[in-house]
mmCIF file of N, CA and C in Angstrom:
data_model
loop_
_atom_site.group_PDB
_atom_site.id
_atom_site.type_symbol
_atom_site.label_atom_id
_atom_site.label_comp_id
_atom_site.label_asym_id
_atom_site.label_seq_id
_atom_site.Cartn_x
_atom_site.Cartn_y
_atom_site.Cartn_z
ATOM 1 N N MET A 1 0.850 -1.179 0.000
ATOM 2 C CA MET A 1 0.000 0.000 0.000
ATOM 3 C C MET A 1 0.891 1.235 0.000
ATOM 4 N N LYS A 2 0.512 2.205 -0.816
ATOM 5 C CA LYS A 2 1.286 3.441 -0.926
ATOM 6 C C LYS A 2 0.971 4.331 0.273
ATOM 7 N N GLN A 3 1.994 4.853 0.898
ATOM 8 C CA GLN A 3 1.804 5.690 2.077
ATOM 9 C C GLN A 3 1.559 7.128 1.657
ATOM 10 N N ALA A 4 0.607 7.761 2.330
ATOM 11 C CA ALA A 4 0.315 9.172 2.075
ATOM 12 C C ALA A 4 1.350 10.021 2.794
ATOM 13 N N PRO A 5 1.621 11.216 2.279
ATOM 14 C CA PRO A 5 2.555 12.093 2.985
ATOM 15 C C PRO A 5 2.038 12.409 4.389
ATOM 16 N N ASP A 6 2.964 12.581 5.320
ATOM 17 C CA ASP A 6 2.583 12.834 6.704
ATOM 18 C C ASP A 6 2.024 14.244 6.849
ATOM 19 N N ARG A 7 0.763 14.334 7.270
ATOM 20 C CA ARG A 7 0.113 15.623 7.535
ATOM 21 C C ARG A 7 -0.431 15.626 8.959
ATOM 22 N N GLY A 8 0.291 15.040 9.843
ATOM 23 C CA GLY A 8 -0.149 15.005 11.231
ATOM 24 C C GLY A 8 -1.317 14.055 11.440
ATOM 25 N N GLY A 9 -1.422 13.003 10.639
ATOM 26 C CA GLY A 9 -2.491 12.039 10.815
ATOM 27 C C GLY A 9 -3.770 12.381 10.075
ATOM 28 N N ARG A 10 -3.827 13.513 9.373
ATOM 29 C CA ARG A 10 -5.035 13.914 8.654
ATOM 30 C C ARG A 10 -4.994 13.392 7.231
ATOM 31 N N LEU A 11 -6.172 13.133 6.703
ATOM 32 C CA LEU A 11 -6.307 12.721 5.314
ATOM 33 C C LEU A 11 -7.022 13.811 4.552
ATOM 34 N N SER A 12 -6.697 13.952 3.298
ATOM 35 C CA SER A 12 -7.425 14.916 2.482
ATOM 36 C C SER A 12 -8.715 14.271 1.994
ATOM 37 N N ILE A 13 -9.633 15.094 1.527
ATOM 38 C CA ILE A 13 -10.917 14.588 1.057
ATOM 39 C C ILE A 13 -10.686 13.710 -0.161
ATOM 40 N N GLY A 14 -11.331 12.551 -0.168
ATOM 41 C CA GLY A 14 -11.201 11.621 -1.274
ATOM 42 C C GLY A 14 -10.036 10.653 -1.134
ATOM 43 N N GLU A 15 -9.191 10.826 -0.148
ATOM 44 C CA GLU A 15 -8.045 9.941 0.053
ATOM 45 C C GLU A 15 -8.523 8.679 0.759
ATOM 46 N N SER A 16 -7.951 7.543 0.427
ATOM 47 C CA SER A 16 -8.373 6.274 1.016
ATOM 48 C C SER A 16 -7.904 6.174 2.458
ATOM 49 N N LEU A 17 -8.788 5.652 3.278
ATOM 50 C CA LEU A 17 -8.429 5.359 4.654
ATOM 51 C C LEU A 17 -7.684 4.031 4.682
ATOM 52 N N PRO A 18 -6.943 3.737 5.743
ATOM 53 C CA PRO A 18 -6.151 2.504 5.782
ATOM 54 C C PRO A 18 -6.984 1.236 5.605
ATOM 55 N N TRP A 19 -8.240 1.216 6.025
ATOM 56 C CA TRP A 19 -9.046 0.001 5.935
ATOM 57 C C TRP A 19 -9.926 -0.012 4.690
ATOM 58 N N GLY A 20 -9.661 0.860 3.708
ATOM 59 C CA GLY A 20 -10.306 0.777 2.412
ATOM 60 C C GLY A 20 -11.430 1.765 2.164
ATOM 61 N N ARG A 21 -12.018 2.383 3.186
ATOM 62 C CA ARG A 21 -13.095 3.351 2.974
ATOM 63 C C ARG A 21 -12.497 4.691 2.597
ATOM 64 N N ARG A 22 -13.316 5.517 1.957
ATOM 65 C CA ARG A 22 -12.852 6.851 1.571
ATOM 66 C C ARG A 22 -13.462 7.892 2.501
ATOM 67 N N GLN A 23 -12.700 8.923 2.739
ATOM 68 C CA GLN A 23 -13.206 10.048 3.525
ATOM 69 C C GLN A 23 -13.728 11.069 2.527
ATOM 70 N N ASP A 24 -15.048 11.144 2.373
ATOM 71 C CA ASP A 24 -15.641 12.017 1.362
ATOM 72 C C ASP A 24 -16.042 13.376 1.904
ATOM 73 N N ALA A 25 -16.153 13.532 3.176
ATOM 74 C CA ALA A 25 -16.574 14.817 3.725
ATOM 75 C C ALA A 25 -15.969 14.994 5.106
ATOM 76 N N VAL A 26 -16.047 16.199 5.586
ATOM 77 C CA VAL A 26 -15.567 16.509 6.925
ATOM 78 C C VAL A 26 -16.541 15.905 7.931
ATOM 79 N N ALA A 27 -16.023 15.387 9.010
ATOM 80 C CA ALA A 27 -16.874 14.767 10.027
ATOM 81 C C ALA A 27 -17.838 15.787 10.618
ATOM 82 N N ARG A 28 -19.089 15.386 10.791
ATOM 83 C CA ARG A 28 -20.105 16.259 11.371
ATOM 84 C C ARG A 28 -19.973 16.262 12.890
ATOM 85 N N PRO A 29 -20.325 17.383 13.525
ATOM 86 C CA PRO A 29 -20.292 17.395 14.986
ATOM 87 C C PRO A 29 -21.348 16.448 15.545
ATOM 88 N N SER A 30 -21.112 15.975 16.739
ATOM 89 C CA SER A 30 -22.046 15.039 17.358
ATOM 90 C C SER A 30 -23.353 15.744 17.711
ATOM 91 N N LEU A 31 -24.373 14.955 17.966
ATOM 92 C CA LEU A 31 -25.681 15.491 18.331
ATOM 93 C C LEU A 31 -25.584 16.292 19.629
ATOM 94 N N ALA A 32 -24.836 15.786 20.591
ATOM 95 C CA ALA A 32 -24.683 16.498 21.863
ATOM 96 C C ALA A 32 -24.017 17.856 21.656
ATOM 97 N N SER A 33 -23.045 17.903 20.765
ATOM 98 C CA SER A 33 -22.373 19.169 20.475
ATOM 99 C C SER A 33 -23.330 20.159 19.828
ATOM 100 N N ARG A 34 -24.152 19.676 18.886
ATOM 101 C CA ARG A 34 -25.106 20.566 18.222
ATOM 102 C C ARG A 34 -26.177 21.059 19.191
ATOM 103 N N ILE A 35 -26.642 20.198 20.083
ATOM 104 C CA ILE A 35 -27.638 20.611 21.078
ATOM 105 C C ILE A 35 -27.025 21.626 22.029
ATOM 106 N N GLY A 36 -25.791 21.391 22.456
ATOM 107 C CA GLY A 36 -25.111 22.339 23.336
ATOM 108 C C GLY A 36 -24.950 23.703 22.701
ATOM 109 N N THR A 37 -24.635 23.732 21.421
ATOM 110 C CA THR A 37 -24.503 25.001 20.706
ATOM 111 C C THR A 37 -25.842 25.719 20.630
ATOM 112 N N ALA A 38 -26.911 24.976 20.351
ATOM 113 C CA ALA A 38 -28.243 25.581 20.266
ATOM 114 C C ALA A 38 -28.675 26.148 21.615
ATOM 115 N N VAL A 39 -28.396 25.432 22.689
ATOM 116 C CA VAL A 39 -28.754 25.910 24.030
ATOM 117 C C VAL A 39 -27.942 27.150 24.382
ATOM 118 N N ALA A 40 -26.689 27.199 23.975
ATOM 119 C CA ALA A 40 -25.852 28.368 24.254
ATOM 120 C C ALA A 40 -26.337 29.592 23.491
ATOM 121 N N ARG A 41 -26.929 29.396 22.316
ATOM 122 C CA ARG A 41 -27.437 30.525 21.526
ATOM 123 C C ARG A 41 -28.796 31.015 21.997
ATOM 124 N N LEU A 42 -29.511 30.226 22.754
ATOM 125 C CA LEU A 42 -30.877 30.558 23.145
ATOM 126 C C LEU A 42 -31.009 31.900 23.860
ATOM 127 N N PRO A 43 -30.179 32.249 24.852
ATOM 128 C CA PRO A 43 -30.319 33.566 25.484
ATOM 129 C C PRO A 43 -30.144 34.723 24.500
ATOM 130 N N ARG A 44 -29.232 34.582 23.554
ATOM 131 C CA ARG A 44 -29.052 35.635 22.547
ATOM 132 C C ARG A 44 -30.308 35.794 21.707
ATOM 133 N N LEU A 45 -30.889 34.675 21.297
ATOM 134 C CA LEU A 45 -32.098 34.742 20.476
ATOM 135 C C LEU A 45 -33.260 35.348 21.249
ATOM 136 N N ILE A 46 -33.368 35.012 22.526
ATOM 137 C CA ILE A 46 -34.455 35.554 23.349
ATOM 138 C C ILE A 46 -34.309 37.063 23.503
ATOM 139 N N LEU A 47 -33.098 37.558 23.692
ATOM 140 C CA LEU A 47 -32.891 38.999 23.829
ATOM 141 C C LEU A 47 -33.003 39.735 22.500
ATOM 142 N N ARG A 48 -32.635 39.089 21.415
ATOM 143 C CA ARG A 48 -32.702 39.749 20.110
ATOM 144 C C ARG A 48 -34.121 39.812 19.561
ATOM 145 N N ALA A 49 -35.002 38.908 19.972
ATOM 146 C CA ALA A 49 -36.369 38.867 19.432
ATOM 147 C C ALA A 49 -37.131 40.173 19.655
ATOM 148 N N PRO A 50 -37.185 40.743 20.886
ATOM 149 C CA PRO A 50 -37.911 42.010 21.044
ATOM 150 C C PRO A 50 -37.265 43.170 20.286
ATOM 151 N N ILE A 51 -35.952 43.142 20.145
ATOM 152 C CA ILE A 51 -35.268 44.198 19.391
ATOM 153 C C ILE A 51 -35.695 44.147 17.930
ATOM 154 N N LEU A 52 -35.689 42.958 17.360
ATOM 155 C CA LEU A 52 -36.095 42.814 15.959
ATOM 156 C C LEU A 52 -37.575 43.126 15.783
ATOM 157 N N LEU A 53 -38.404 42.730 16.745
ATOM 158 C CA LEU A 53 -39.835 43.045 16.690
ATOM 159 C C LEU A 53 -40.039 44.557 16.699
ATOM 160 N N TYR A 54 -39.345 45.267 17.588
ATOM 161 C CA TYR A 54 -39.426 46.727 17.620
ATOM 162 C C TYR A 54 -38.955 47.328 16.299
ATOM 163 N N ARG A 55 -37.831 46.850 15.805
ATOM 164 C CA ARG A 55 -37.238 47.427 14.604
ATOM 165 C C ARG A 55 -38.158 47.306 13.395
ATOM 166 N N TYR A 56 -38.841 46.179 13.258
ATOM 167 C CA TYR A 56 -39.656 45.959 12.068
ATOM 168 C C TYR A 56 -41.124 46.329 12.244
ATOM 169 N N THR A 57 -41.540 46.744 13.434
ATOM 170 C CA THR A 57 -42.936 47.164 13.619
ATOM 171 C C THR A 57 -42.995 48.629 14.032
ATOM 172 N N LEU A 58 -42.744 48.915 15.284
ATOM 173 C CA LEU A 58 -42.910 50.250 15.836
ATOM 174 C C LEU A 58 -41.948 51.267 15.222
ATOM 175 N N SER A 59 -40.701 50.897 15.063
ATOM 176 C CA SER A 59 -39.708 51.827 14.526
ATOM 177 C C SER A 59 -40.019 52.244 13.093
ATOM 178 N N SER A 60 -40.579 51.342 12.314
ATOM 179 C CA SER A 60 -40.884 51.696 10.926
ATOM 180 C C SER A 60 -42.023 52.707 10.838
ATOM 181 N N PHE A 61 -42.923 52.738 11.824
ATOM 182 C CA PHE A 61 -44.005 53.725 11.834
ATOM 183 C C PHE A 61 -43.546 55.073 12.382
ATOM 184 N N MET A 62 -42.672 55.067 13.388
ATOM 185 C CA MET A 62 -42.234 56.303 14.038
ATOM 186 C C MET A 62 -41.138 57.024 13.266
ATOM 187 N N GLY A 63 -40.414 56.307 12.463
ATOM 188 C CA GLY A 63 -39.280 56.924 11.779
ATOM 189 C C GLY A 63 -38.046 56.898 12.661
ATOM 190 N N ARG A 64 -36.959 57.405 12.143
ATOM 191 C CA ARG A 64 -35.692 57.399 12.881
ATOM 192 C C ARG A 64 -35.716 58.479 13.957
ATOM 193 N N GLN A 65 -35.656 58.065 15.206
ATOM 194 C CA GLN A 65 -35.697 58.982 16.335
ATOM 195 C C GLN A 65 -34.394 59.007 17.132
ATOM 196 N N CYS A 66 -33.530 58.051 16.901
ATOM 197 C CA CYS A 66 -32.316 57.930 17.705
ATOM 198 C C CYS A 66 -31.309 59.016 17.337
ATOM 199 N N ARG A 67 -30.619 59.523 18.349
ATOM 200 C CA ARG A 67 -29.635 60.586 18.153
ATOM 201 C C ARG A 67 -28.258 60.033 17.788
ATOM 202 N N TYR A 68 -28.106 58.740 17.899
ATOM 203 C CA TYR A 68 -26.812 58.108 17.650
ATOM 204 C C TYR A 68 -26.824 57.324 16.345
ATOM 205 N N LEU A 69 -25.647 57.044 15.872
ATOM 206 C CA LEU A 69 -25.467 56.156 14.737
ATOM 207 C C LEU A 69 -24.437 55.119 15.146
ATOM 208 N N PRO A 70 -24.683 53.852 15.129
ATOM 209 C CA PRO A 70 -25.907 53.159 14.760
ATOM 210 C C PRO A 70 -27.017 53.430 15.768
ATOM 211 N N THR A 71 -28.252 53.190 15.349
ATOM 212 C CA THR A 71 -29.389 53.440 16.233
ATOM 213 C C THR A 71 -29.287 52.547 17.460
ATOM 214 N N CYS A 72 -30.070 52.862 18.475
ATOM 215 C CA CYS A 72 -30.009 52.087 19.721
ATOM 216 C C CYS A 72 -30.377 50.622 19.497
ATOM 217 N N SER A 73 -31.376 50.366 18.647
ATOM 218 C CA SER A 73 -31.749 48.968 18.398
ATOM 219 C C SER A 73 -30.645 48.239 17.633
ATOM 220 N N GLU A 74 -30.015 48.902 16.679
ATOM 221 C CA GLU A 74 -28.900 48.288 15.956
ATOM 222 C C GLU A 74 -27.719 48.052 16.891
ATOM 223 N N TYR A 75 -27.459 49.014 17.776
ATOM 224 C CA TYR A 75 -26.365 48.903 18.741
ATOM 225 C C TYR A 75 -26.594 47.703 19.663
ATOM 226 N N ALA A 76 -27.808 47.609 20.237
ATOM 227 C CA ALA A 76 -28.105 46.511 21.153
ATOM 228 C C ALA A 76 -28.027 45.167 20.436
ATOM 229 N N ASP A 77 -28.558 45.101 19.225
ATOM 230 C CA ASP A 77 -28.529 43.857 18.461
ATOM 231 C C ASP A 77 -27.093 43.436 18.166
ATOM 232 N N GLU A 78 -26.265 44.373 17.752
ATOM 233 C CA GLU A 78 -24.867 44.054 17.454
ATOM 234 C C GLU A 78 -24.094 43.699 18.724
ATOM 235 N N ALA A 79 -24.362 44.403 19.827
ATOM 236 C CA ALA A 79 -23.664 44.109 21.086
ATOM 237 C C ALA A 79 -24.000 42.705 21.575
ATOM 238 N N ILE A 80 -25.269 42.317 21.477
ATOM 239 C CA ILE A 80 -25.671 40.977 21.901
ATOM 240 C C ILE A 80 -25.062 39.931 20.975
ATOM 241 N N SER A 81 -25.053 40.205 19.685
ATOM 242 C CA SER A 81 -24.464 39.251 18.735
ATOM 243 C C SER A 81 -22.965 39.097 18.952
ATOM 244 N N ARG A 82 -22.280 40.195 19.232
ATOM 245 C CA ARG A 82 -20.821 40.176 19.347
ATOM 246 C C ARG A 82 -20.338 39.713 20.713
ATOM 247 N N HIS A 83 -20.988 40.174 21.790
ATOM 248 C CA HIS A 83 -20.464 39.923 23.134
ATOM 249 C C HIS A 83 -21.320 38.984 23.970
ATOM 250 N N GLY A 84 -22.410 38.465 23.427
ATOM 251 C CA GLY A 84 -23.250 37.535 24.168
ATOM 252 C C GLY A 84 -24.390 38.242 24.877
ATOM 253 N N ALA A 85 -25.288 37.430 25.434
ATOM 254 C CA ALA A 85 -26.505 37.961 26.036
ATOM 255 C C ALA A 85 -26.214 38.802 27.282
ATOM 256 N N TRP A 86 -25.325 38.353 28.121
ATOM 257 C CA TRP A 86 -25.086 39.050 29.391
ATOM 258 C C TRP A 86 -24.401 40.399 29.168
ATOM 259 N N ALA A 87 -23.231 40.383 28.590
ATOM 260 C CA ALA A 87 -22.486 41.631 28.388
ATOM 261 C C ALA A 87 -23.173 42.522 27.360
ATOM 262 N N GLY A 88 -23.630 41.947 26.255
ATOM 263 C CA GLY A 88 -24.290 42.739 25.220
ATOM 264 C C GLY A 88 -25.596 43.340 25.685
ATOM 265 N N GLY A 89 -26.337 42.600 26.513
ATOM 266 C CA GLY A 89 -27.583 43.142 27.066
ATOM 267 C C GLY A 89 -27.329 44.350 27.951
ATOM 268 N N TRP A 90 -26.290 44.281 28.766
ATOM 269 C CA TRP A 90 -25.950 45.420 29.618
ATOM 270 C C TRP A 90 -25.427 46.593 28.796
ATOM 271 N N MET A 91 -24.692 46.315 27.735
ATOM 272 C CA MET A 91 -24.232 47.400 26.856
ATOM 273 C C MET A 91 -25.417 48.094 26.198
ATOM 274 N N GLY A 92 -26.396 47.307 25.756
ATOM 275 C CA GLY A 92 -27.591 47.885 25.145
ATOM 276 C C GLY A 92 -28.394 48.713 26.132
ATOM 277 N N ALA A 93 -28.515 48.228 27.376
ATOM 278 C CA ALA A 93 -29.239 48.984 28.407
ATOM 279 C C ALA A 93 -28.532 50.307 28.705
ATOM 280 N N ALA A 94 -27.215 50.278 28.766
ATOM 281 C CA ALA A 94 -26.460 51.513 29.017
ATOM 282 C C ALA A 94 -26.646 52.502 27.879
ATOM 283 N N ARG A 95 -26.677 52.004 26.662
ATOM 284 C CA ARG A 95 -26.879 52.890 25.512
ATOM 285 C C ARG A 95 -28.259 53.534 25.558
ATOM 286 N N LEU A 96 -29.288 52.769 25.925
ATOM 287 C CA LEU A 96 -30.636 53.339 26.046
ATOM 288 C C LEU A 96 -30.686 54.422 27.118
ATOM 289 N N CYS A 97 -29.924 54.254 28.187
ATOM 290 C CA CYS A 97 -29.889 55.280 29.237
ATOM 291 C C CYS A 97 -29.197 56.560 28.760
ATOM 292 N N ARG A 98 -28.278 56.445 27.827
ATOM 293 C CA ARG A 98 -27.597 57.632 27.295
ATOM 294 C C ARG A 98 -28.410 58.346 26.229
ATOM 295 N N CYS A 99 -29.368 57.679 25.624
ATOM 296 C CA CYS A 99 -30.102 58.231 24.484
ATOM 297 C C CYS A 99 -31.356 58.953 24.979
ATOM 298 N N HIS A 100 -31.261 60.249 25.142
ATOM 299 C CA HIS A 100 -32.400 61.078 25.548
ATOM 300 C C HIS A 100 -32.179 62.475 24.970
ATOM 301 N N PRO A 101 -33.190 63.331 24.987
ATOM 302 C CA PRO A 101 -33.063 64.642 24.324
ATOM 303 C C PRO A 101 -31.905 65.501 24.822
ATOM 304 N N TRP A 102 -31.492 65.334 26.065
ATOM 305 C CA TRP A 102 -30.408 66.157 26.610
ATOM 306 C C TRP A 102 -29.075 65.425 26.592
ATOM 307 N N GLY A 103 -29.061 64.234 26.030
ATOM 308 C CA GLY A 103 -27.840 63.433 25.962
ATOM 309 C C GLY A 103 -27.009 63.783 24.751
ATOM 310 N N GLY A 104 -26.012 62.986 24.534
ATOM 311 C CA GLY A 104 -25.116 63.212 23.407
ATOM 312 C C GLY A 104 -25.706 62.707 22.102
ATOM 313 N N SER A 105 -24.905 62.809 21.071
ATOM 314 C CA SER A 105 -25.319 62.312 19.761
ATOM 315 C C SER A 105 -24.069 62.028 18.951
ATOM 316 N N GLY A 106 -24.245 61.403 17.799
ATOM 317 C CA GLY A 106 -23.121 61.154 16.908
ATOM 318 C C GLY A 106 -22.825 59.683 16.736
ATOM 319 N N PHE A 107 -21.643 59.408 16.213
ATOM 320 C CA PHE A 107 -21.227 58.037 15.929
ATOM 321 C C PHE A 107 -20.744 57.381 17.210
ATOM 322 N N ASP A 108 -21.355 56.255 17.567
ATOM 323 C CA ASP A 108 -21.029 55.535 18.797
ATOM 324 C C ASP A 108 -21.085 54.034 18.515
ATOM 325 N N PRO A 109 -20.005 53.442 18.000
ATOM 326 C CA PRO A 109 -20.042 52.021 17.642
ATOM 327 C C PRO A 109 -19.934 51.109 18.860
ATOM 328 N N VAL A 110 -20.303 49.862 18.670
ATOM 329 C CA VAL A 110 -20.142 48.839 19.702
ATOM 330 C C VAL A 110 -18.649 48.572 19.859
ATOM 331 N N PRO A 111 -18.133 48.535 21.096
ATOM 332 C CA PRO A 111 -16.703 48.256 21.289
ATOM 333 C C PRO A 111 -16.316 46.887 20.725
ATOM 334 N N GLN A 112 -15.120 46.797 20.186
ATOM 335 C CA GLN A 112 -14.637 45.532 19.630
ATOM 336 C C GLN A 112 -14.375 44.501 20.722
ATOM 337 N N CYS A 113 -13.916 44.960 21.888
ATOM 338 C CA CYS A 113 -13.647 44.036 22.985
ATOM 339 C C CYS A 113 -14.263 44.592 24.263
ATOM 340 N N LEU A 114 -14.435 43.731 25.231
ATOM 341 C CA LEU A 114 -15.030 44.133 26.503
ATOM 342 C C LEU A 114 -14.039 44.969 27.309
ATOM 343 N N PRO A 115 -14.537 45.860 28.173
ATOM 344 C CA PRO A 115 -13.636 46.644 29.022
ATOM 345 C C PRO A 115 -12.800 45.737 29.921
ATOM 346 N N ALA A 116 -11.610 46.176 30.239
ATOM 347 C CA ALA A 116 -10.692 45.362 31.039
ATOM 348 C C ALA A 116 -11.207 45.138 32.456
ATOM 349 N N ASP A 117 -11.945 46.100 33.007
ATOM 350 C CA ASP A 117 -12.411 45.969 34.391
ATOM 351 C C ASP A 117 -13.783 45.308 34.493
ATOM 352 N N ALA A 118 -14.346 44.808 33.409
ATOM 353 C CA ALA A 118 -15.673 44.190 33.426
ATOM 354 C C ALA A 118 -15.573 42.734 33.883
ATOM 355 N N ARG A 119 -16.420 42.358 34.792
ATOM 356 C CA ARG A 119 -16.525 40.979 35.277
ATOM 357 C C ARG A 119 -17.994 40.592 35.278
ATOM 358 N N TRP A 120 -18.282 39.304 35.218
ATOM 359 C CA TRP A 120 -19.671 38.857 35.128
ATOM 360 C C TRP A 120 -20.483 39.271 36.353
ATOM 361 N N HIS A 121 -19.861 39.359 37.513
ATOM 362 C CA HIS A 121 -20.592 39.704 38.735
ATOM 363 C C HIS A 121 -20.707 41.221 38.932
ATOM 364 N N ARG A 122 -20.109 42.012 38.033
ATOM 365 C CA ARG A 122 -20.262 43.474 38.040
ATOM 366 C C ARG A 122 -20.716 43.920 36.651
ATOM 367 N N PRO A 123 -21.962 43.611 36.279
ATOM 368 C CA PRO A 123 -22.390 43.840 34.896
ATOM 369 C C PRO A 123 -22.446 45.300 34.496
ATOM 370 N N TRP A 124 -22.562 46.210 35.447
ATOM 371 C CA TRP A 124 -22.632 47.630 35.099
ATOM 372 C C TRP A 124 -21.332 48.118 34.467
ATOM 373 N N ARG A 125 -20.255 47.368 34.608
ATOM 374 C CA ARG A 125 -18.971 47.755 34.012
ATOM 375 C C ARG A 125 -18.926 47.525 32.502
ATOM 376 N N TYR A 126 -19.878 46.756 31.966
ATOM 377 C CA TYR A 126 -19.871 46.481 30.526
ATOM 378 C C TYR A 126 -20.267 47.701 29.711
ATOM 379 N N GLY A 127 -21.155 48.517 30.233
ATOM 380 C CA GLY A 127 -21.686 49.623 29.450
ATOM 381 C C GLY A 127 -21.075 50.961 29.797
ATOM 382 N N ILE A 128 -21.255 51.914 28.894
ATOM 383 C CA ILE A 128 -20.885 53.309 29.128
ATOM 384 C C ILE A 128 -22.190 54.002 29.496
ATOM 385 N N TRP A 129 -22.374 54.333 30.765
ATOM 386 C CA TRP A 129 -23.668 54.807 31.246
ATOM 387 C C TRP A 129 -23.858 56.300 31.063
ATOM 388 N N ARG A 130 -22.783 57.050 31.001
ATOM 389 C CA ARG A 130 -22.882 58.500 30.809
ATOM 390 C C ARG A 130 -22.092 58.895 29.579
ATOM 391 N N GLN A 131 -22.501 60.005 29.017
ATOM 392 C CA GLN A 131 -21.780 60.523 27.855
ATOM 393 C C GLN A 131 -20.392 60.956 28.303
ATOM 394 N N PRO A 132 -19.330 60.508 27.632
ATOM 395 C CA PRO A 132 -17.990 60.942 28.024
ATOM 396 C C PRO A 132 -17.832 62.447 27.851
ATOM 397 N N PRO A 133 -17.091 63.099 28.738
ATOM 398 C CA PRO A 133 -16.893 64.544 28.607
ATOM 399 C C PRO A 133 -16.132 64.871 27.326
ATOM 400 N N GLU A 134 -16.528 65.958 26.714
ATOM 401 C CA GLU A 134 -15.893 66.348 25.444
ATOM 402 C C GLU A 134 -14.730 67.278 25.662
#
């Protein structure tokens, strides 16, 4: 039998396995792994549902009212998608507290990474609750 080049024990697609079968596709994750992933996504989906409902119903009738770009609903949706339900939810709540007629305005993107002093047991550290001084 001809030996395949050493690739750390991996076979390429279509290459014969030692016992004669071919590996035609990448192995699928197990059922337990897929269920675990779905359960981990559930809090994000639950928090994103009211945001999407607001965005496609009430917001479309009222027009753009937010003083920031991205809008508060877009900010909360992106924060939850990027940082998870716990941290992203608190970031969205902090943004809603900053968005009022006497508050700031302008471009305010979702942070790429979480603040260094944020911990799960101190959720208020995830968000920026007041407009930074100019």
